[in-house]
Amino acid sequence: MTKKAFQYDMQRGLGSCVAALKGMQDAEKEKYLPLVLWGCSRDMAFDAQCEGCRSVYLYELITEFPDKAPFLDVIKKRLFHSIRSSGWEFHQDCEILAYFVSDGDRRAWKILMACYRFLLVLLDEYDPDQNRLFSERDNFQSLCITLVSLCFDDRRRREKIYRKIVRDLCILGEENPLLTAEYFDWFQSVSERSLGKKTMHELLHRADAEDYVKTYARMLEEYQSARNSGWKNSRREEPQTAEELYQLLKAGKRPGREWALLLACGWMRRNKEQEVVRLAAYYKEEKDWDIRCQILRMLAKKDCAWALEPTQLLADSRSEHAELSECAFTALGYRRDAKVRAYALELLQKGTHTAEAVSMLAKNYEVCDQEILTNAVKQIPIIYWDTGWHGAFSDIIDLFEEPGKGKPNELLLYMYQNTLCSSCREYIVKQMGRRRMLTCELLKEMQYDCNEEIRKYARRKLYKSRCVIQLLSK
């Protein structure tokens, strides 16, 4: 395996990298050491919020090298360098160190504890009047989650760590309103999974519990009560009809993120299709480009795009209003219509908006499109900062999930080898399995994929194939 191919596959979290190292002598592995160190010095996930960090994957690569010290050096430096930064780098570093700790590495534990103490100092000195992103608080929560869930298998040890964190959170929360329990709900949720809800309830509500535990329990109850009340109030304030929504937009009130993402889809779930139809009518008649775009953004969803007329969407996709054009292309990707298919083929012939055209053609696919669709998909650049390929790949996956023959199976292997998103790769692998495209070599490689579900799937497939071989050999 060349170094270039190794780095390419490592960025995607493919099991081929781990499998390759496992087949080498220690001396052979040395040329790949700089590449794994490079991987440990950056956030490797495409979308860590959906697919998780690549910490397990990176640690598995690390364990293939006899000397772990260079990796600890890099991770320690990165951990303290990213301590004030937003993003997932800090979380990934914490998790890798936790895996070192779980294997008995005392240096990794000392690094985590030093980071914990340093963050306590930073948080204690934080001025609540500063108007900036509070990355240190988020990173402290990530560290606390790691400590309570990943470092030790011993429940008593995890419980002791949880108590220490709760005590420190109480001290911080008393001094600073931006450090109360409501800002650490993710930590609490993970702790419940790690220790068990029953154990957690006993810890927080024992009659002889320490004062700081009682304080933390009270803070949690107050936050949960306020959150539930706020959620109910926000639902009551949410527009219930297209008319209400439209009047708010005309009054200059831009909808919040939740409205834009969920409102029209929520109407569909509550069997209020007529409100979606009425909102589509407002979109059709609206002359104000900004309001028109806001309405279209709400309707450009898989569940709602049926209410939009393709002719209007085609016109808006050509608009000089960039955001409106983008929303129109998104909606067109959900419409099956002869005009949409013809438009997709036209765009592909011109070589413009290739990713959007692929999405439209996938929705309107015919057997005769096999070659042009395959070639078009392979022309889309696959890079972290331009996600056009991601939407196109998702729509190709949807195409394979629909009944019908004559689909280009080679695209499944292409997407498997090239997607940066391991969540998408999970669906791709399952489609390959249904089409009997998974060779023994691929399944062995998939056992080391960064996606845990792919690992489990590959192991099940390999186990079944071994059982079949054993039965046939009798």
Short mmCIF file of N, CA and C in Angstrom, two decimals, residues 252-333:
data_model
loop_
_atom_site.label_atom_id
_atom_site.label_comp_id
_atom_site.label_asym_id
_atom_site.label_seq_id
_atom_site.Cartn_x
_atom_site.Cartn_y
_atom_site.Cartn_z
N GLY A 252 -41.42 41.09 9.15
CA GLY A 252 -39.98 41.19 9.29
C GLY A 252 -39.38 40.30 10.35
N LYS A 253 -40.15 39.33 10.85
CA LYS A 253 -39.64 38.42 11.86
C LYS A 253 -39.11 37.16 11.18
N ARG A 254 -37.80 37.03 11.18
CA ARG A 254 -37.18 35.86 10.57
C ARG A 254 -37.37 34.65 11.47
N PRO A 255 -37.74 33.52 10.90
CA PRO A 255 -37.94 32.33 11.73
C PRO A 255 -36.63 31.82 12.30
N GLY A 256 -36.73 31.23 13.49
CA GLY A 256 -35.55 30.64 14.09
C GLY A 256 -35.14 29.39 13.33
N ARG A 257 -34.02 28.83 13.74
CA ARG A 257 -33.48 27.66 13.05
C ARG A 257 -34.46 26.49 13.10
N GLU A 258 -35.13 26.28 14.25
CA GLU A 258 -36.05 25.16 14.38
C GLU A 258 -37.23 25.31 13.43
N TRP A 259 -37.72 26.53 13.27
CA TRP A 259 -38.82 26.74 12.32
C TRP A 259 -38.37 26.34 10.92
N ALA A 260 -37.22 26.87 10.53
CA ALA A 260 -36.76 26.65 9.16
C ALA A 260 -36.56 25.17 8.87
N LEU A 261 -36.13 24.42 9.86
CA LEU A 261 -35.82 23.02 9.64
C LEU A 261 -37.03 22.11 9.81
N LEU A 262 -37.92 22.44 10.75
CA LEU A 262 -38.90 21.46 11.18
C LEU A 262 -40.37 21.84 11.01
N LEU A 263 -40.66 23.11 10.83
CA LEU A 263 -42.07 23.53 10.89
C LEU A 263 -42.94 22.84 9.86
N ALA A 264 -42.61 22.97 8.57
CA ALA A 264 -43.44 22.36 7.53
C ALA A 264 -43.45 20.84 7.65
N CYS A 265 -42.31 20.25 8.00
CA CYS A 265 -42.27 18.80 8.19
C CYS A 265 -43.15 18.38 9.36
N GLY A 266 -43.20 19.23 10.40
CA GLY A 266 -44.09 18.96 11.54
C GLY A 266 -45.55 18.98 11.13
N TRP A 267 -45.90 19.89 10.24
CA TRP A 267 -47.28 19.90 9.73
C TRP A 267 -47.60 18.60 9.01
N MET A 268 -46.64 18.10 8.24
CA MET A 268 -46.86 16.84 7.52
C MET A 268 -47.07 15.69 8.51
N ARG A 269 -46.28 15.66 9.57
CA ARG A 269 -46.44 14.59 10.56
C ARG A 269 -47.77 14.67 11.28
N ARG A 270 -48.31 15.88 11.39
CA ARG A 270 -49.60 16.04 12.07
C ARG A 270 -50.77 16.06 11.10
N ASN A 271 -50.55 15.54 9.88
CA ASN A 271 -51.60 15.44 8.86
C ASN A 271 -52.19 16.80 8.51
N LYS A 272 -51.35 17.81 8.43
CA LYS A 272 -51.80 19.15 8.05
C LYS A 272 -51.23 19.51 6.68
N GLU A 273 -51.45 18.59 5.72
CA GLU A 273 -50.91 18.80 4.37
C GLU A 273 -51.42 20.08 3.73
N GLN A 274 -52.65 20.47 4.06
CA GLN A 274 -53.22 21.67 3.45
C GLN A 274 -52.42 22.92 3.81
N GLU A 275 -51.82 22.93 5.02
CA GLU A 275 -51.00 24.08 5.40
C GLU A 275 -49.73 24.13 4.56
N VAL A 276 -49.20 22.96 4.22
CA VAL A 276 -48.02 22.89 3.34
C VAL A 276 -48.39 23.41 1.95
N VAL A 277 -49.59 23.02 1.47
CA VAL A 277 -50.07 23.48 0.16
C VAL A 277 -50.24 25.00 0.18
N ARG A 278 -50.79 25.54 1.25
CA ARG A 278 -51.00 26.99 1.35
C ARG A 278 -49.66 27.72 1.41
N LEU A 279 -48.70 27.15 2.12
CA LEU A 279 -47.38 27.78 2.19
C LEU A 279 -46.72 27.77 0.81
N ALA A 280 -46.92 26.71 0.07
CA ALA A 280 -46.39 26.64 -1.30
C ALA A 280 -47.04 27.70 -2.18
N ALA A 281 -48.31 27.99 -1.93
CA ALA A 281 -49.01 29.03 -2.70
C ALA A 281 -48.42 30.41 -2.39
N TYR A 282 -48.07 30.65 -1.13
CA TYR A 282 -47.43 31.91 -0.77
C TYR A 282 -46.08 32.04 -1.48
N TYR A 283 -45.34 30.94 -1.53
CA TYR A 283 -44.06 30.94 -2.24
C TYR A 283 -44.26 31.30 -3.71
N LYS A 284 -45.29 30.74 -4.33
CA LYS A 284 -45.54 30.97 -5.75
C LYS A 284 -45.82 32.44 -6.04
N GLU A 285 -46.54 33.11 -5.15
CA GLU A 285 -46.97 34.49 -5.41
C GLU A 285 -46.01 35.54 -4.88
N GLU A 286 -45.12 35.17 -3.96
CA GLU A 286 -44.28 36.16 -3.28
C GLU A 286 -43.27 36.80 -4.22
N LYS A 287 -43.17 38.15 -4.13
CA LYS A 287 -42.25 38.90 -4.98
C LYS A 287 -40.99 39.32 -4.23
N ASP A 288 -41.10 39.37 -2.90
CA ASP A 288 -39.93 39.73 -2.09
C ASP A 288 -38.97 38.54 -2.08
N TRP A 289 -37.75 38.74 -2.61
CA TRP A 289 -36.82 37.62 -2.77
C TRP A 289 -36.44 36.99 -1.43
N ASP A 290 -36.28 37.82 -0.41
CA ASP A 290 -35.86 37.29 0.88
C ASP A 290 -36.95 36.41 1.49
N ILE A 291 -38.19 36.88 1.48
CA ILE A 291 -39.29 36.10 2.04
C ILE A 291 -39.52 34.84 1.20
N ARG A 292 -39.43 35.01 -0.11
CA ARG A 292 -39.59 33.86 -1.01
C ARG A 292 -38.57 32.77 -0.67
N CYS A 293 -37.34 33.20 -0.39
CA CYS A 293 -36.28 32.25 -0.07
C CYS A 293 -36.53 31.58 1.27
N GLN A 294 -37.00 32.33 2.25
CA GLN A 294 -37.28 31.76 3.57
C GLN A 294 -38.37 30.70 3.50
N ILE A 295 -39.41 30.97 2.72
CA ILE A 295 -40.49 30.00 2.57
C ILE A 295 -39.98 28.75 1.86
N LEU A 296 -39.21 28.95 0.81
CA LEU A 296 -38.72 27.81 0.04
C LEU A 296 -37.79 26.94 0.89
N ARG A 297 -36.99 27.57 1.75
CA ARG A 297 -36.09 26.80 2.61
C ARG A 297 -36.88 25.84 3.50
N MET A 298 -38.05 26.28 3.95
CA MET A 298 -38.88 25.41 4.79
C MET A 298 -39.51 24.27 4.00
N LEU A 299 -39.76 24.51 2.73
CA LEU A 299 -40.45 23.50 1.91
C LEU A 299 -39.48 22.60 1.15
N ALA A 300 -38.23 22.99 1.06
CA ALA A 300 -37.26 22.20 0.30
C ALA A 300 -36.77 21.02 1.12
N LYS A 301 -37.72 20.19 1.50
CA LYS A 301 -37.45 18.99 2.30
C LYS A 301 -38.10 17.79 1.62
N LYS A 302 -37.59 16.63 1.93
CA LYS A 302 -38.08 15.39 1.32
C LYS A 302 -39.59 15.22 1.50
N ASP A 303 -40.09 15.61 2.69
CA ASP A 303 -41.50 15.41 3.00
C ASP A 303 -42.42 16.49 2.42
N CYS A 304 -41.86 17.61 1.99
CA CYS A 304 -42.70 18.76 1.61
C CYS A 304 -42.56 19.20 0.16
N ALA A 305 -41.50 18.79 -0.52
CA ALA A 305 -41.23 19.31 -1.87
C ALA A 305 -42.31 18.94 -2.87
N TRP A 306 -43.11 17.92 -2.58
CA TRP A 306 -44.19 17.51 -3.49
C TRP A 306 -45.17 18.65 -3.76
N ALA A 307 -45.28 19.60 -2.82
CA ALA A 307 -46.26 20.69 -2.95
C ALA A 307 -45.77 21.80 -3.89
N LEU A 308 -44.52 21.74 -4.31
CA LEU A 308 -43.94 22.80 -5.14
C LEU A 308 -44.01 22.45 -6.61
N GLU A 309 -44.30 23.45 -7.44
CA GLU A 309 -44.39 23.23 -8.88
C GLU A 309 -42.98 23.23 -9.49
N PRO A 310 -42.61 22.20 -10.26
CA PRO A 310 -41.27 22.14 -10.85
C PRO A 310 -40.92 23.35 -11.69
N THR A 311 -41.89 23.91 -12.41
CA THR A 311 -41.61 25.06 -13.29
C THR A 311 -41.06 26.23 -12.49
N GLN A 312 -41.67 26.48 -11.32
CA GLN A 312 -41.19 27.58 -10.47
C GLN A 312 -39.79 27.29 -9.95
N LEU A 313 -39.58 26.05 -9.54
CA LEU A 313 -38.28 25.67 -8.99
C LEU A 313 -37.19 25.79 -10.05
N LEU A 314 -37.50 25.38 -11.27
CA LEU A 314 -36.53 25.49 -12.36
C LEU A 314 -36.14 26.94 -12.59
N ALA A 315 -37.13 27.82 -12.55
CA ALA A 315 -36.86 29.24 -12.76
C ALA A 315 -36.01 29.81 -11.62
N ASP A 316 -36.35 29.45 -10.38
CA ASP A 316 -35.60 29.98 -9.24
C ASP A 316 -34.20 29.41 -9.15
N SER A 317 -33.99 28.20 -9.67
CA SER A 317 -32.64 27.63 -9.65
C SER A 317 -31.69 28.44 -10.51
N ARG A 318 -32.24 29.18 -11.47
CA ARG A 318 -31.43 30.02 -12.36
C ARG A 318 -31.30 31.45 -11.82
N SER A 319 -31.89 31.71 -10.65
CA SER A 319 -31.90 33.05 -10.08
C SER A 319 -30.51 33.52 -9.72
N GLU A 320 -30.29 34.84 -9.79
CA GLU A 320 -29.03 35.43 -9.35
C GLU A 320 -28.97 35.52 -7.83
N HIS A 321 -30.12 35.33 -7.19
CA HIS A 321 -30.20 35.29 -5.74
C HIS A 321 -29.63 33.92 -5.31
N ALA A 322 -28.37 33.90 -4.85
CA ALA A 322 -27.64 32.64 -4.62
C ALA A 322 -28.35 31.71 -3.66
N GLU A 323 -28.89 32.26 -2.57
CA GLU A 323 -29.53 31.41 -1.57
C GLU A 323 -30.83 30.82 -2.10
N LEU A 324 -31.58 31.61 -2.85
CA LEU A 324 -32.82 31.11 -3.45
C LEU A 324 -32.51 30.02 -4.46
N SER A 325 -31.48 30.22 -5.26
CA SER A 325 -31.08 29.21 -6.24
C SER A 325 -30.69 27.91 -5.56
N GLU A 326 -29.95 28.01 -4.47
CA GLU A 326 -29.52 26.82 -3.73
C GLU A 326 -30.73 26.05 -3.18
N CYS A 327 -31.69 26.77 -2.60
CA CYS A 327 -32.90 26.12 -2.07
C CYS A 327 -33.71 25.46 -3.18
N ALA A 328 -33.78 26.12 -4.33
CA ALA A 328 -34.53 25.56 -5.46
C ALA A 328 -33.89 24.27 -5.95
N PHE A 329 -32.56 24.25 -6.03
CA PHE A 329 -31.86 23.02 -6.43
C PHE A 329 -32.11 21.89 -5.43
N THR A 330 -32.12 22.23 -4.14
CA THR A 330 -32.39 21.23 -3.11
C THR A 330 -33.77 20.61 -3.31
N ALA A 331 -34.76 21.47 -3.53
CA ALA A 331 -36.14 20.98 -3.72
C ALA A 331 -36.26 20.15 -5.00
N LEU A 332 -35.58 20.56 -6.06
CA LEU A 332 -35.64 19.81 -7.31
C LEU A 332 -35.10 18.39 -7.15
N GLY A 333 -34.16 18.22 -6.22
CA GLY A 333 -33.62 16.89 -5.97
C GLY A 333 -34.62 15.93 -5.38
#
